[in-house]
Short mmCIF file of C-alpha atoms in Angstrom, two decimals:
data_model
loop_
_atom_site.label_atom_id
_atom_site.label_comp_id
_atom_site.label_asym_id
_atom_site.label_seq_id
_atom_site.Cartn_x
_atom_site.Cartn_y
_atom_site.Cartn_z
CA PRO A 140 0.65 -0.05 -0.20
CA PHE A 141 0.84 3.44 -0.70
CA HIS A 142 0.13 5.25 2.18
CA LYS A 143 2.11 2.73 4.23
CA GLU A 144 5.26 3.47 2.04
CA VAL A 145 5.37 7.25 2.39
CA ARG A 146 4.32 6.63 6.26
CA ARG A 147 7.93 3.92 7.14
CA LEU A 148 9.50 6.90 4.64
CA ARG A 149 8.75 10.25 6.40
CA VAL A 150 9.32 8.09 9.76
CA LYS A 151 12.78 7.06 8.02
CA LEU A 152 13.60 11.19 7.43
CA ARG A 153 13.11 11.76 10.58
CA MET A 154 14.99 9.54 12.47
CA GLN A 155 17.86 10.62 9.96
CA ARG A 156 17.12 13.67 10.88
CA LEU A 157 17.88 12.94 14.70
CA PHE A 158 21.07 11.26 14.13
CA ASP A 159 22.67 13.49 11.18
CA GLY A 160 21.75 16.65 13.68
CA SER A 161 23.09 15.23 16.53
CA VAL A 162 26.56 16.45 18.14
CA ASP A 163 28.13 13.44 18.63
CA ILE A 164 27.57 9.51 17.63
CA LYS A 165 26.34 8.66 21.21
CA ASP A 166 23.91 11.56 21.17
CA GLY A 167 22.21 10.40 18.04
CA ARG A 168 21.56 7.33 19.04
CA ASN A 169 19.65 8.62 22.44
CA ARG A 170 17.83 10.48 20.13
CA VAL A 171 16.98 7.35 17.85
CA GLN A 172 16.08 5.42 20.45
CA GLN A 173 13.73 7.77 22.18
CA PHE A 174 12.07 8.46 19.61
CA LEU A 175 11.79 4.71 18.66
CA ARG A 176 10.45 4.23 22.65
CA ARG A 177 8.35 7.84 22.91
CA ARG A 178 7.27 9.70 19.73
CA LEU A 179 6.32 7.07 17.20
CA ASN A 180 3.45 5.52 19.24
CA ASN A 181 2.09 8.93 19.65
CA LEU A 182 2.41 9.72 15.83
CA TYR A 183 1.21 6.63 14.49
CA PRO A 184 -0.89 4.88 16.82
CA ASP A 185 -2.24 2.63 13.78
CA LEU A 186 0.65 0.62 13.59
CA SER A 187 1.50 -3.21 12.69
CA ARG A 188 3.56 -5.26 14.31
CA GLU A 189 5.44 -5.91 11.08
CA GLU A 190 5.52 -1.87 10.08
CA ARG A 191 6.57 -1.03 13.22
CA ALA A 192 9.17 -4.12 13.57
CA GLU A 193 10.15 -2.81 10.55
CA ILE A 194 10.82 0.77 11.17
CA GLU A 195 13.13 -0.27 14.57
CA ASP A 196 14.80 -2.54 12.01
CA MET A 197 15.36 0.60 9.83
CA GLY A 198 16.72 3.26 13.30
CA GLN A 199 18.91 0.63 13.80
CA LYS A 200 20.67 0.54 10.87
CA ILE A 201 21.15 4.14 10.82
CA MET A 202 22.50 3.97 14.38
CA ASP A 203 24.65 1.87 13.14
CA SER A 204 25.90 3.27 9.65
CA LYS A 205 27.91 5.83 11.82
CA GLY A 206 26.40 9.53 10.25
CA GLY A 207 23.58 7.21 8.25
CA GLU A 208 25.59 7.38 4.86
CA GLU A 209 22.43 6.71 2.29
CA GLU A 210 22.23 3.91 0.38
CA ASP A 211 23.09 5.49 -3.15
CA GLY A 212 26.89 6.33 -1.72
CA ALA A 213 26.45 10.92 -1.57
CA ASP A 214 28.93 12.51 -0.33
CA LYS A 215 27.24 13.89 3.40
CA SER A 216 30.37 15.24 4.43
CA LYS A 217 29.28 19.28 5.75
CA ARG A 218 30.96 22.05 4.48
CA VAL A 219 31.82 25.38 6.09
CA TYR A 220 31.92 28.29 4.55
CA ARG A 221 33.61 31.37 5.88
CA VAL A 222 32.32 35.09 5.02
#
């Protein structure tokens, strides 16, 4: 179903942003774990067990990737411009 795929991608993007926006890897892991434990049920109360398990697996992959590199191998390094 299309709406489930969209929801899955939105949750993945949110977890990715939480992890990437953190100070360090430990903080990023904590943010993603907090999201999975507390916010996910409030945002999507109608998740099935299978969907929840899939989202938790995605969260684990994001946390294990040390910076959440995308599958396409795009360069995600941050650049600093001085003015």
